[in-house]
Amino acid sequence: MEEQFEHLKKIGNRTPFKEPENYFEQLPSIIDAKVTPKKVSFFEKTKPLLYFAAMFVGFYVVIHFAVRTLNNNPEQTTLTAQQEKTSDDVLYNYVLSELDENTIVDYLLAEK
Amino acid sequence: MANSLTDEQLLELLRDEKTKREAFSQIVVKYQKQLYWQIRKMLISHEDTDDVLQNTLIKAWTGIDNFRGDAKLSTWLYRIAVNETLTFLNNQRIKNMTSMLDTEDILLSKLEADTYFDGNEAEKKLQKAIVMLPDKQRLVFNMKYFEEKTYEDMEEILGTSVGALKASYHHAVKKIEQFLSEED
């Protein structure tokens, strides 16, 4: 074993590294800061809830305006009026087709 | 609080919630250097050592309530440091699996680039030889050769029998001597 240490004996067992200046003076306070429970303010505590509420309000506003915009669309309005007009015409034509001349005369006489 | 408190006194203070934090700070001051140098000899780079040492101390803090005092406080801290160091090296291996470099190459390049290396050429050669050893053998060699720990202390820290540790150290010395004679 003695022979085996030939080179190691010459080199010695000094640790050939150094640490940055003041490292060991600063480390305890770094660790202390990491293990100290942080004081959380009321705002910090409720922050996730506030974010969620803001998101919800945001969604509501966006959807509300989108629906309103769609409802106020002039094309959409014209189309609805047209559709209403068309359905009135269909009803009028249907009623006329069901009546003959005699029925109308009878109705007018009965009115008198 | 004085710096010269014994481990028993520190453990006593750790049991009291009022003095627990201060006692832990004293433990950090007392053991930071030993732990730092143990990790540093394994990882070479100061930055990596700093990361691992901080993780070690934070783990010690979170686990301090489970420390029952079966082993010495220093042994317990050394064990955490060893586990953290080996985990770091394994993670580094996994990270570099895709590249052609292995951990030894990375450690060698860190040794070459280390601005905090404070040795001569012969000491650098020795570090290069140590880097080539398997992790566990490197740990054993560093503990025995640089820190002059007893095999019994090493047995407690590493959980390996004295016989196996002696064999490991013997193999490490042989490999290092061979490397150094080839370099001459």
PDB file of C-alpha atoms in Angstrom:
ATOM      1  CA  MET A   1       0.000   0.000   0.000  1.00  0.00           C
ATOM      2  CA  GLU A   2       2.865   2.340   0.889  1.00  0.00           C
ATOM      3  CA  GLU A   3       4.229   2.008  -2.665  1.00  0.00           C
ATOM      4  CA  GLN A   4       0.824   2.807  -4.074  1.00  0.00           C
ATOM      5  CA  PHE A   5       0.824   6.239  -2.459  1.00  0.00           C
ATOM      6  CA  GLU A   6       3.931   7.370  -4.326  1.00  0.00           C
ATOM      7  CA  HIS A   7       2.295  10.166  -6.344  1.00  0.00           C
ATOM      8  CA  LEU A   8      -0.372  11.009  -3.784  1.00  0.00           C
ATOM      9  CA  LYS A   9       2.257  11.499  -1.103  1.00  0.00           C
ATOM     10  CA  LYS A  10       4.082  14.049  -3.249  1.00  0.00           C
ATOM     11  CA  ILE A  11       0.885  15.980  -4.024  1.00  0.00           C
ATOM     12  CA  GLY A  12      -0.540  16.027  -0.504  1.00  0.00           C
ATOM     13  CA  ASN A  13      -4.163  16.345   0.559  1.00  0.00           C
ATOM     14  CA  ARG A  14      -4.780  20.074   0.454  1.00  0.00           C
ATOM     15  CA  THR A  15      -8.120  21.016  -1.116  1.00  0.00           C
ATOM     16  CA  PRO A  16      -7.163  23.031  -4.211  1.00  0.00           C
ATOM     17  CA  PHE A  17     -10.318  25.126  -4.442  1.00  0.00           C
ATOM     18  CA  LYS A  18     -11.420  28.377  -2.911  1.00  0.00           C
ATOM     19  CA  GLU A  19     -14.869  29.840  -2.361  1.00  0.00           C
ATOM     20  CA  PRO A  20     -15.985  33.302  -3.499  1.00  0.00           C
ATOM     21  CA  GLU A  21     -15.221  36.111  -1.092  1.00  0.00           C
ATOM     22  CA  ASN A  22     -17.641  36.392   1.874  1.00  0.00           C
ATOM     23  CA  TYR A  23     -19.559  33.312   0.720  1.00  0.00           C
ATOM     24  CA  PHE A  24     -19.721  31.747   4.173  1.00  0.00           C
ATOM     25  CA  GLU A  25     -20.645  35.094   5.745  1.00  0.00           C
ATOM     26  CA  GLN A  26     -23.613  35.506   3.390  1.00  0.00           C
ATOM     27  CA  LEU A  27     -24.946  31.943   3.174  1.00  0.00           C
ATOM     28  CA  PRO A  28     -26.592  31.805   6.650  1.00  0.00           C
ATOM     29  CA  SER A  29     -28.765  34.858   5.894  1.00  0.00           C
ATOM     30  CA  ILE A  30     -29.700  33.425   2.459  1.00  0.00           C
ATOM     31  CA  ILE A  31     -30.809  30.183   4.108  1.00  0.00           C
ATOM     32  CA  ASP A  32     -32.560  32.095   6.869  1.00  0.00           C
ATOM     33  CA  ALA A  33     -34.556  34.061   4.269  1.00  0.00           C
ATOM     34  CA  LYS A  34     -35.489  30.833   2.492  1.00  0.00           C
ATOM     35  CA  VAL A  35     -36.737  29.052   5.603  1.00  0.00           C
ATOM     36  CA  THR A  36     -38.599  32.057   7.028  1.00  0.00           C
ATOM     37  CA  PRO A  37     -42.312  31.873   6.256  1.00  0.00           C
ATOM     38  CA  LYS A  38     -43.254  34.905   4.197  1.00  0.00           C
ATOM     39  CA  LYS A  39     -45.866  37.280   5.642  1.00  0.00           C
ATOM     40  CA  VAL A  40     -48.699  37.268   3.139  1.00  0.00           C
ATOM     41  CA  SER A  41     -50.822  40.429   2.847  1.00  0.00           C
ATOM     42  CA  PHE A  42     -54.621  40.314   2.499  1.00  0.00           C
ATOM     43  CA  PHE A  43     -54.271  41.279  -1.175  1.00  0.00           C
ATOM     44  CA  GLU A  44     -51.736  38.478  -1.789  1.00  0.00           C
ATOM     45  CA  LYS A  45     -54.042  35.979  -0.108  1.00  0.00           C
ATOM     46  CA  THR A  46     -57.100  37.004  -2.128  1.00  0.00           C
ATOM     47  CA  LYS A  47     -55.205  37.595  -5.375  1.00  0.00           C
ATOM     48  CA  PRO A  48     -56.267  34.306  -7.047  1.00  0.00           C
ATOM     49  CA  LEU A  49     -59.878  34.937  -6.115  1.00  0.00           C
ATOM     50  CA  LEU A  50     -59.715  38.502  -7.435  1.00  0.00           C
ATOM     51  CA  TYR A  51     -58.156  37.308 -10.680  1.00  0.00           C
ATOM     52  CA  PHE A  52     -60.902  34.738 -11.071  1.00  0.00           C
ATOM     53  CA  ALA A  53     -63.618  37.328 -10.395  1.00  0.00           C
ATOM     54  CA  ALA A  54     -62.040  39.768 -12.864  1.00  0.00           C
ATOM     55  CA  MET A  55     -61.867  37.039 -15.487  1.00  0.00           C
ATOM     56  CA  PHE A  56     -65.508  36.162 -14.897  1.00  0.00           C
ATOM     57  CA  VAL A  57     -66.573  39.832 -15.217  1.00  0.00           C
ATOM     58  CA  GLY A  58     -64.455  40.104 -18.369  1.00  0.00           C
ATOM     59  CA  PHE A  59     -66.160  37.067 -19.918  1.00  0.00           C
ATOM     60  CA  TYR A  60     -69.576  38.426 -18.964  1.00  0.00           C
ATOM     61  CA  VAL A  61     -68.842  41.826 -20.544  1.00  0.00           C
ATOM     62  CA  VAL A  62     -67.490  40.275 -23.750  1.00  0.00           C
ATOM     63  CA  ILE A  63     -70.424  37.879 -24.131  1.00  0.00           C
ATOM     64  CA  HIS A  64     -72.959  40.572 -23.218  1.00  0.00           C
ATOM     65  CA  PHE A  65     -71.620  42.980 -25.847  1.00  0.00           C
ATOM     66  CA  ALA A  66     -71.318  40.245 -28.437  1.00  0.00           C
ATOM     67  CA  VAL A  67     -74.970  39.281 -27.971  1.00  0.00           C
ATOM     68  CA  ARG A  68     -76.079  42.931 -28.023  1.00  0.00           C
ATOM     69  CA  THR A  69     -74.104  43.622 -31.153  1.00  0.00           C
ATOM     70  CA  LEU A  70     -75.629  40.620 -32.899  1.00  0.00           C
ATOM     71  CA  ASN A  71     -79.155  41.679 -31.886  1.00  0.00           C
ATOM     72  CA  ASN A  72     -78.643  45.252 -33.112  1.00  0.00           C
ATOM     73  CA  ASN A  73     -77.298  44.145 -36.464  1.00  0.00           C
ATOM     74  CA  PRO A  74     -79.411  46.044 -39.153  1.00  0.00           C
ATOM     75  CA  GLU A  75     -79.189  43.111 -41.561  1.00  0.00           C
ATOM     76  CA  GLN A  76     -80.554  40.852 -38.913  1.00  0.00           C
ATOM     77  CA  THR A  77     -83.421  43.374 -38.168  1.00  0.00           C
ATOM     78  CA  THR A  78     -84.383  43.732 -41.853  1.00  0.00           C
ATOM     79  CA  LEU A  79     -84.392  40.023 -42.233  1.00  0.00           C
ATOM     80  CA  THR A  80     -86.742  39.646 -39.258  1.00  0.00           C
ATOM     81  CA  ALA A  81     -89.158  42.319 -40.601  1.00  0.00           C
ATOM     82  CA  GLN A  82     -89.084  40.674 -43.974  1.00  0.00           C
ATOM     83  CA  GLN A  83     -89.724  37.310 -42.418  1.00  0.00           C
ATOM     84  CA  GLU A  84     -92.684  38.765 -40.472  1.00  0.00           C
ATOM     85  CA  LYS A  85     -94.078  40.355 -43.645  1.00  0.00           C
ATOM     86  CA  THR A  86     -93.735  37.105 -45.529  1.00  0.00           C
ATOM     87  CA  SER A  87     -95.518  35.112 -42.847  1.00  0.00           C
ATOM     88  CA  ASP A  88     -98.442  37.701 -42.832  1.00  0.00           C
ATOM     89  CA  ASP A  89     -98.814  37.316 -46.599  1.00  0.00           C
ATOM     90  CA  VAL A  90     -98.897  33.539 -46.324  1.00  0.00           C
ATOM     91  CA  LEU A  91    -101.626  33.732 -43.681  1.00  0.00           C
ATOM     92  CA  TYR A  92    -103.698  36.238 -45.707  1.00  0.00           C
ATOM     93  CA  ASN A  93    -103.450  34.105 -48.861  1.00  0.00           C
ATOM     94  CA  TYR A  94    -104.400  30.989 -46.890  1.00  0.00           C
ATOM     95  CA  VAL A  95    -107.517  32.654 -45.402  1.00  0.00           C
ATOM     96  CA  LEU A  96    -108.558  33.950 -48.858  1.00  0.00           C
ATOM     97  CA  SER A  97    -108.120  30.523 -50.411  1.00  0.00           C
ATOM     98  CA  GLU A  98    -110.424  29.007 -47.809  1.00  0.00           C
ATOM     99  CA  LEU A  99    -113.272  31.514 -48.429  1.00  0.00           C
ATOM    100  CA  ASP A 100    -115.634  31.427 -51.392  1.00  0.00           C
ATOM    101  CA  GLU A 101    -117.869  34.246 -52.622  1.00  0.00           C
ATOM    102  CA  ASN A 102    -121.046  32.914 -50.930  1.00  0.00           C
ATOM    103  CA  THR A 103    -119.437  32.768 -47.515  1.00  0.00           C
ATOM    104  CA  ILE A 104    -118.384  36.411 -47.820  1.00  0.00           C
ATOM    105  CA  VAL A 105    -121.915  37.493 -48.905  1.00  0.00           C
ATOM    106  CA  ASP A 106    -123.449  35.540 -46.024  1.00  0.00           C
ATOM    107  CA  TYR A 107    -121.033  37.157 -43.607  1.00  0.00           C
ATOM    108  CA  LEU A 108    -121.796  40.689 -44.858  1.00  0.00           C
ATOM    109  CA  LEU A 109    -125.576  40.093 -44.694  1.00  0.00           C
ATOM    110  CA  ALA A 110    -125.308  38.740 -41.186  1.00  0.00           C
ATOM    111  CA  GLU A 111    -123.396  41.882 -40.183  1.00  0.00           C
ATOM    112  CA  LYS A 112    -126.283  44.077 -41.352  1.00  0.00           C
TER     113      LYS A 112
ATOM    114  CA  MET B   1     -26.300  32.830  21.165  1.00  0.00           C
ATOM    115  CA  ALA B   2     -22.701  31.692  21.323  1.00  0.00           C
ATOM    116  CA  ASN B   3     -21.094  29.881  18.403  1.00  0.00           C
ATOM    117  CA  SER B   4     -19.672  27.150  20.582  1.00  0.00           C
ATOM    118  CA  LEU B   5     -22.929  25.342  21.370  1.00  0.00           C
ATOM    119  CA  THR B   6     -22.692  21.573  21.275  1.00  0.00           C
ATOM    120  CA  ASP B   7     -24.926  19.472  19.031  1.00  0.00           C
ATOM    121  CA  GLU B   8     -26.868  18.327  22.105  1.00  0.00           C
ATOM    122  CA  GLN B   9     -27.544  21.925  23.129  1.00  0.00           C
ATOM    123  CA  LEU B  10     -28.569  22.822  19.592  1.00  0.00           C
ATOM    124  CA  LEU B  11     -30.936  19.838  19.434  1.00  0.00           C
ATOM    125  CA  GLU B  12     -32.451  20.914  22.719  1.00  0.00           C
ATOM    126  CA  LEU B  13     -33.067  24.403  21.328  1.00  0.00           C
ATOM    127  CA  LEU B  14     -34.516  22.920  18.146  1.00  0.00           C
ATOM    128  CA  ARG B  15     -37.261  21.211  20.156  1.00  0.00           C
ATOM    129  CA  ASP B  16     -38.559  24.572  21.374  1.00  0.00           C
ATOM    130  CA  GLU B  17     -40.536  26.492  18.721  1.00  0.00           C
ATOM    131  CA  LYS B  18     -39.298  29.808  20.149  1.00  0.00           C
ATOM    132  CA  THR B  19     -35.608  28.948  19.715  1.00  0.00           C
ATOM    133  CA  LYS B  20     -35.895  26.585  16.759  1.00  0.00           C
ATOM    134  CA  ARG B  21     -35.057  29.125  14.043  1.00  0.00           C
ATOM    135  CA  GLU B  22     -32.079  30.556  15.876  1.00  0.00           C
ATOM    136  CA  ALA B  23     -30.771  27.067  16.638  1.00  0.00           C
ATOM    137  CA  PHE B  24     -31.011  26.117  12.970  1.00  0.00           C
ATOM    138  CA  SER B  25     -29.111  29.265  12.001  1.00  0.00           C
ATOM    139  CA  GLN B  26     -26.374  28.152  14.398  1.00  0.00           C
ATOM    140  CA  ILE B  27     -26.333  24.718  12.758  1.00  0.00           C
ATOM    141  CA  VAL B  28     -25.910  26.357   9.343  1.00  0.00           C
ATOM    142  CA  VAL B  29     -22.992  28.444  10.622  1.00  0.00           C
ATOM    143  CA  LYS B  30     -21.425  25.426  12.323  1.00  0.00           C
ATOM    144  CA  TYR B  31     -21.643  22.942   9.436  1.00  0.00           C
ATOM    145  CA  GLN B  32     -21.767  25.031   6.244  1.00  0.00           C
ATOM    146  CA  LYS B  33     -18.036  24.772   5.545  1.00  0.00           C
ATOM    147  CA  GLN B  34     -17.765  21.015   6.040  1.00  0.00           C
ATOM    148  CA  LEU B  35     -20.806  20.411   3.876  1.00  0.00           C
ATOM    149  CA  TYR B  36     -19.659  22.899   1.236  1.00  0.00           C
ATOM    150  CA  TRP B  37     -16.264  21.273   0.795  1.00  0.00           C
ATOM    151  CA  GLN B  38     -17.687  17.796   0.724  1.00  0.00           C
ATOM    152  CA  ILE B  39     -20.077  18.792  -2.074  1.00  0.00           C
ATOM    153  CA  ARG B  40     -17.544  20.987  -3.864  1.00  0.00           C
ATOM    154  CA  LYS B  41     -15.022  18.157  -4.191  1.00  0.00           C
ATOM    155  CA  MET B  42     -17.718  16.110  -5.911  1.00  0.00           C
ATOM    156  CA  LEU B  43     -19.182  18.797  -8.196  1.00  0.00           C
ATOM    157  CA  ILE B  44     -16.077  20.959  -8.791  1.00  0.00           C
ATOM    158  CA  SER B  45     -18.101  24.049  -9.767  1.00  0.00           C
ATOM    159  CA  HIS B  46     -18.901  26.580  -7.045  1.00  0.00           C
ATOM    160  CA  GLU B  47     -22.283  27.461  -8.601  1.00  0.00           C
ATOM    161  CA  ASP B  48     -23.448  23.824  -8.626  1.00  0.00           C
ATOM    162  CA  THR B  49     -22.121  23.380  -5.090  1.00  0.00           C
ATOM    163  CA  ASP B  50     -24.011  26.455  -3.909  1.00  0.00           C
ATOM    164  CA  ASP B  51     -27.279  25.113  -5.392  1.00  0.00           C
ATOM    165  CA  VAL B  52     -26.830  21.684  -3.843  1.00  0.00           C
ATOM    166  CA  LEU B  53     -25.745  23.066  -0.474  1.00  0.00           C
ATOM    167  CA  GLN B  54     -28.780  25.347  -0.286  1.00  0.00           C
ATOM    168  CA  ASN B  55     -31.056  22.410  -1.168  1.00  0.00           C
ATOM    169  CA  THR B  56     -29.311  20.334   1.487  1.00  0.00           C
ATOM    170  CA  LEU B  57     -29.861  22.939   4.196  1.00  0.00           C
ATOM    171  CA  ILE B  58     -33.478  23.575   3.220  1.00  0.00           C
ATOM    172  CA  LYS B  59     -34.131  19.814   3.285  1.00  0.00           C
ATOM    173  CA  ALA B  60     -32.493  19.657   6.687  1.00  0.00           C
ATOM    174  CA  TRP B  61     -34.787  22.428   7.932  1.00  0.00           C
ATOM    175  CA  THR B  62     -37.950  20.767   6.603  1.00  0.00           C
ATOM    176  CA  GLY B  63     -36.897  17.399   8.014  1.00  0.00           C
ATOM    177  CA  ILE B  64     -35.501  18.578  11.328  1.00  0.00           C
ATOM    178  CA  ASP B  65     -38.677  17.612  13.231  1.00  0.00           C
ATOM    179  CA  ASN B  66     -38.182  13.997  12.090  1.00  0.00           C
ATOM    180  CA  PHE B  67     -34.585  13.908  13.280  1.00  0.00           C
ATOM    181  CA  ARG B  68     -34.733  11.690  16.328  1.00  0.00           C
ATOM    182  CA  GLY B  69     -31.087  11.913  17.253  1.00  0.00           C
ATOM    183  CA  ASP B  70     -30.281   8.260  16.447  1.00  0.00           C
ATOM    184  CA  ALA B  71     -27.226   9.446  14.533  1.00  0.00           C
ATOM    185  CA  LYS B  72     -24.970  12.412  15.140  1.00  0.00           C
ATOM    186  CA  LEU B  73     -26.282  15.711  13.771  1.00  0.00           C
ATOM    187  CA  SER B  74     -23.232  16.016  11.511  1.00  0.00           C
ATOM    188  CA  THR B  75     -23.780  12.472  10.156  1.00  0.00           C
ATOM    189  CA  TRP B  76     -27.418  13.261   9.407  1.00  0.00           C
ATOM    190  CA  LEU B  77     -26.448  16.469   7.562  1.00  0.00           C
ATOM    191  CA  TYR B  78     -23.680  14.664   5.642  1.00  0.00           C
ATOM    192  CA  ARG B  79     -26.184  12.004   4.568  1.00  0.00           C
ATOM    193  CA  ILE B  80     -28.548  14.630   3.166  1.00  0.00           C
ATOM    194  CA  ALA B  81     -25.650  16.324   1.374  1.00  0.00           C
ATOM    195  CA  VAL B  82     -24.467  13.012  -0.122  1.00  0.00           C
ATOM    196  CA  ASN B  83     -27.975  12.190  -1.369  1.00  0.00           C
ATOM    197  CA  GLU B  84     -28.441  15.657  -2.841  1.00  0.00           C
ATOM    198  CA  THR B  85     -25.045  15.487  -4.553  1.00  0.00           C
ATOM    199  CA  LEU B  86     -25.691  12.060  -6.071  1.00  0.00           C
ATOM    200  CA  THR B  87     -29.168  13.155  -7.196  1.00  0.00           C
ATOM    201  CA  PHE B  88     -27.638  16.230  -8.835  1.00  0.00           C
ATOM    202  CA  LEU B  89     -25.073  14.103 -10.680  1.00  0.00           C
ATOM    203  CA  ASN B  90     -27.736  11.629 -11.817  1.00  0.00           C
ATOM    204  CA  ASN B  91     -29.949  14.462 -13.071  1.00  0.00           C
ATOM    205  CA  GLN B  92     -26.983  15.885 -14.940  1.00  0.00           C
ATOM    206  CA  ARG B  93     -26.433  12.469 -16.534  1.00  0.00           C
ATOM    207  CA  ILE B  94     -30.080  12.278 -17.633  1.00  0.00           C
ATOM    208  CA  LYS B  95     -29.922  15.838 -19.001  1.00  0.00           C
ATOM    209  CA  ASN B  96     -26.811  15.042 -21.033  1.00  0.00           C
ATOM    210  CA  MET B  97     -28.002  11.689 -22.297  1.00  0.00           C
ATOM    211  CA  THR B  98     -28.679  13.128 -25.743  1.00  0.00           C
ATOM    212  CA  SER B  99     -25.285  14.809 -26.016  1.00  0.00           C
ATOM    213  CA  MET B 100     -22.075  12.880 -26.555  1.00  0.00           C
ATOM    214  CA  LEU B 101     -20.590  14.268 -23.325  1.00  0.00           C
ATOM    215  CA  ASP B 102     -20.664  12.207 -20.152  1.00  0.00           C
ATOM    216  CA  THR B 103     -20.564  13.561 -16.614  1.00  0.00           C
ATOM    217  CA  GLU B 104     -16.797  13.038 -16.335  1.00  0.00           C
ATOM    218  CA  ASP B 105     -16.211  15.201 -19.424  1.00  0.00           C
ATOM    219  CA  ILE B 106     -18.483  17.886 -18.006  1.00  0.00           C
ATOM    220  CA  LEU B 107     -16.695  17.816 -14.660  1.00  0.00           C
ATOM    221  CA  LEU B 108     -13.334  17.998 -16.443  1.00  0.00           C
ATOM    222  CA  SER B 109     -14.428  21.019 -18.443  1.00  0.00           C
ATOM    223  CA  LYS B 110     -15.720  22.630 -15.244  1.00  0.00           C
ATOM    224  CA  LEU B 111     -12.366  21.958 -13.605  1.00  0.00           C
ATOM    225  CA  GLU B 112     -10.532  23.585 -16.522  1.00  0.00           C
ATOM    226  CA  ALA B 113     -12.835  26.616 -16.459  1.00  0.00           C
ATOM    227  CA  ASP B 114     -13.036  26.975 -12.687  1.00  0.00           C
ATOM    228  CA  THR B 115     -11.981  30.470 -11.697  1.00  0.00           C
ATOM    229  CA  TYR B 116     -11.887  29.393  -8.056  1.00  0.00           C
ATOM    230  CA  PHE B 117      -9.345  26.607  -8.608  1.00  0.00           C
ATOM    231  CA  ASP B 118      -6.508  27.372  -6.274  1.00  0.00           C
ATOM    232  CA  GLY B 119      -4.011  24.610  -6.879  1.00  0.00           C
ATOM    233  CA  ASN B 120      -0.843  23.815  -8.803  1.00  0.00           C
ATOM    234  CA  GLU B 121      -0.481  21.553 -11.858  1.00  0.00           C
ATOM    235  CA  ALA B 122       0.048  18.412  -9.781  1.00  0.00           C
ATOM    236  CA  GLU B 123      -3.122  19.127  -7.781  1.00  0.00           C
ATOM    237  CA  LYS B 124      -5.044  19.702 -10.997  1.00  0.00           C
ATOM    238  CA  LYS B 125      -3.815  16.329 -12.323  1.00  0.00           C
ATOM    239  CA  LEU B 126      -4.974  14.699  -9.117  1.00  0.00           C
ATOM    240  CA  GLN B 127      -8.421  16.296  -9.505  1.00  0.00           C
ATOM    241  CA  LYS B 128      -8.587  15.021 -13.088  1.00  0.00           C
ATOM    242  CA  ALA B 129      -7.785  11.526 -11.869  1.00  0.00           C
ATOM    243  CA  ILE B 130     -10.458  11.752  -9.159  1.00  0.00           C
ATOM    244  CA  VAL B 131     -13.089  12.931 -11.641  1.00  0.00           C
ATOM    245  CA  MET B 132     -12.573   9.690 -13.621  1.00  0.00           C
ATOM    246  CA  LEU B 133     -13.671   7.557 -10.666  1.00  0.00           C
ATOM    247  CA  PRO B 134     -17.264   6.309 -10.268  1.00  0.00           C
ATOM    248  CA  ASP B 135     -19.373   8.585  -8.015  1.00  0.00           C
ATOM    249  CA  LYS B 136     -19.393   6.342  -4.935  1.00  0.00           C
ATOM    250  CA  GLN B 137     -15.671   5.615  -5.179  1.00  0.00           C
ATOM    251  CA  ARG B 138     -15.009   9.346  -5.565  1.00  0.00           C
ATOM    252  CA  LEU B 139     -17.051  10.033  -2.440  1.00  0.00           C
ATOM    253  CA  VAL B 140     -15.121   7.449  -0.458  1.00  0.00           C
ATOM    254  CA  PHE B 141     -11.769   8.710  -1.732  1.00  0.00           C
ATOM    255  CA  ASN B 142     -12.572  12.373  -0.958  1.00  0.00           C
ATOM    256  CA  MET B 143     -13.817  11.579   2.528  1.00  0.00           C
ATOM    257  CA  LYS B 144     -10.800   9.460   3.388  1.00  0.00           C
ATOM    258  CA  TYR B 145      -8.032  11.274   1.580  1.00  0.00           C
ATOM    259  CA  PHE B 146      -8.966  14.952   1.969  1.00  0.00           C
ATOM    260  CA  GLU B 147     -11.215  14.973   5.014  1.00  0.00           C
ATOM    261  CA  GLU B 148      -9.382  12.126   6.800  1.00  0.00           C
ATOM    262  CA  LYS B 149     -12.627  10.627   8.044  1.00  0.00           C
ATOM    263  CA  THR B 150     -12.539   7.311   9.814  1.00  0.00           C
ATOM    264  CA  TYR B 151     -14.059   4.287   8.099  1.00  0.00           C
ATOM    265  CA  GLU B 152     -16.539   4.056  10.977  1.00  0.00           C
ATOM    266  CA  ASP B 153     -17.816   7.592  10.366  1.00  0.00           C
ATOM    267  CA  MET B 154     -18.008   6.896   6.643  1.00  0.00           C
ATOM    268  CA  GLU B 155     -19.929   3.701   7.338  1.00  0.00           C
ATOM    269  CA  GLU B 156     -22.565   5.732   9.199  1.00  0.00           C
ATOM    270  CA  ILE B 157     -22.832   8.380   6.506  1.00  0.00           C
ATOM    271  CA  LEU B 158     -22.802   6.133   3.456  1.00  0.00           C
ATOM    272  CA  GLY B 159     -24.428   3.055   4.946  1.00  0.00           C
ATOM    273  CA  THR B 160     -21.638   0.852   3.542  1.00  0.00           C
ATOM    274  CA  SER B 161     -19.644  -1.655   5.583  1.00  0.00           C
ATOM    275  CA  VAL B 162     -16.096  -0.816   6.667  1.00  0.00           C
ATOM    276  CA  GLY B 163     -14.744  -3.712   4.587  1.00  0.00           C
ATOM    277  CA  ALA B 164     -16.447  -2.470   1.431  1.00  0.00           C
ATOM    278  CA  LEU B 165     -15.252   1.077   2.100  1.00  0.00           C
ATOM    279  CA  LYS B 166     -11.643  -0.099   2.535  1.00  0.00           C
ATOM    280  CA  ALA B 167     -11.839  -2.032  -0.725  1.00  0.00           C
ATOM    281  CA  SER B 168     -13.376   0.949  -2.495  1.00  0.00           C
ATOM    282  CA  TYR B 169     -10.663   3.292  -1.229  1.00  0.00           C
ATOM    283  CA  HIS B 170      -7.947   0.813  -2.201  1.00  0.00           C
ATOM    284  CA  HIS B 171      -9.317   0.581  -5.770  1.00  0.00           C
ATOM    285  CA  ALA B 172      -9.598   4.350  -5.997  1.00  0.00           C
ATOM    286  CA  VAL B 173      -5.981   4.850  -4.883  1.00  0.00           C
ATOM    287  CA  LYS B 174      -4.791   2.260  -7.406  1.00  0.00           C
ATOM    288  CA  LYS B 175      -6.639   3.924 -10.277  1.00  0.00           C
ATOM    289  CA  ILE B 176      -5.423   7.382  -9.303  1.00  0.00           C
ATOM    290  CA  GLU B 177      -1.800   6.307  -8.990  1.00  0.00           C
ATOM    291  CA  GLN B 178      -2.018   4.601 -12.366  1.00  0.00           C
ATOM    292  CA  PHE B 179      -3.501   7.728 -13.951  1.00  0.00           C
ATOM    293  CA  LEU B 180      -0.827   9.936 -12.404  1.00  0.00           C
ATOM    294  CA  SER B 181       2.045   7.678 -13.485  1.00  0.00           C
ATOM    295  CA  GLU B 182       0.687   7.664 -17.054  1.00  0.00           C
ATOM    296  CA  GLU B 183       0.535  11.465 -16.974  1.00  0.00           C
ATOM    297  CA  ASP B 184       4.210  11.742 -15.849  1.00  0.00           C
TER     298      ASP B 184
END
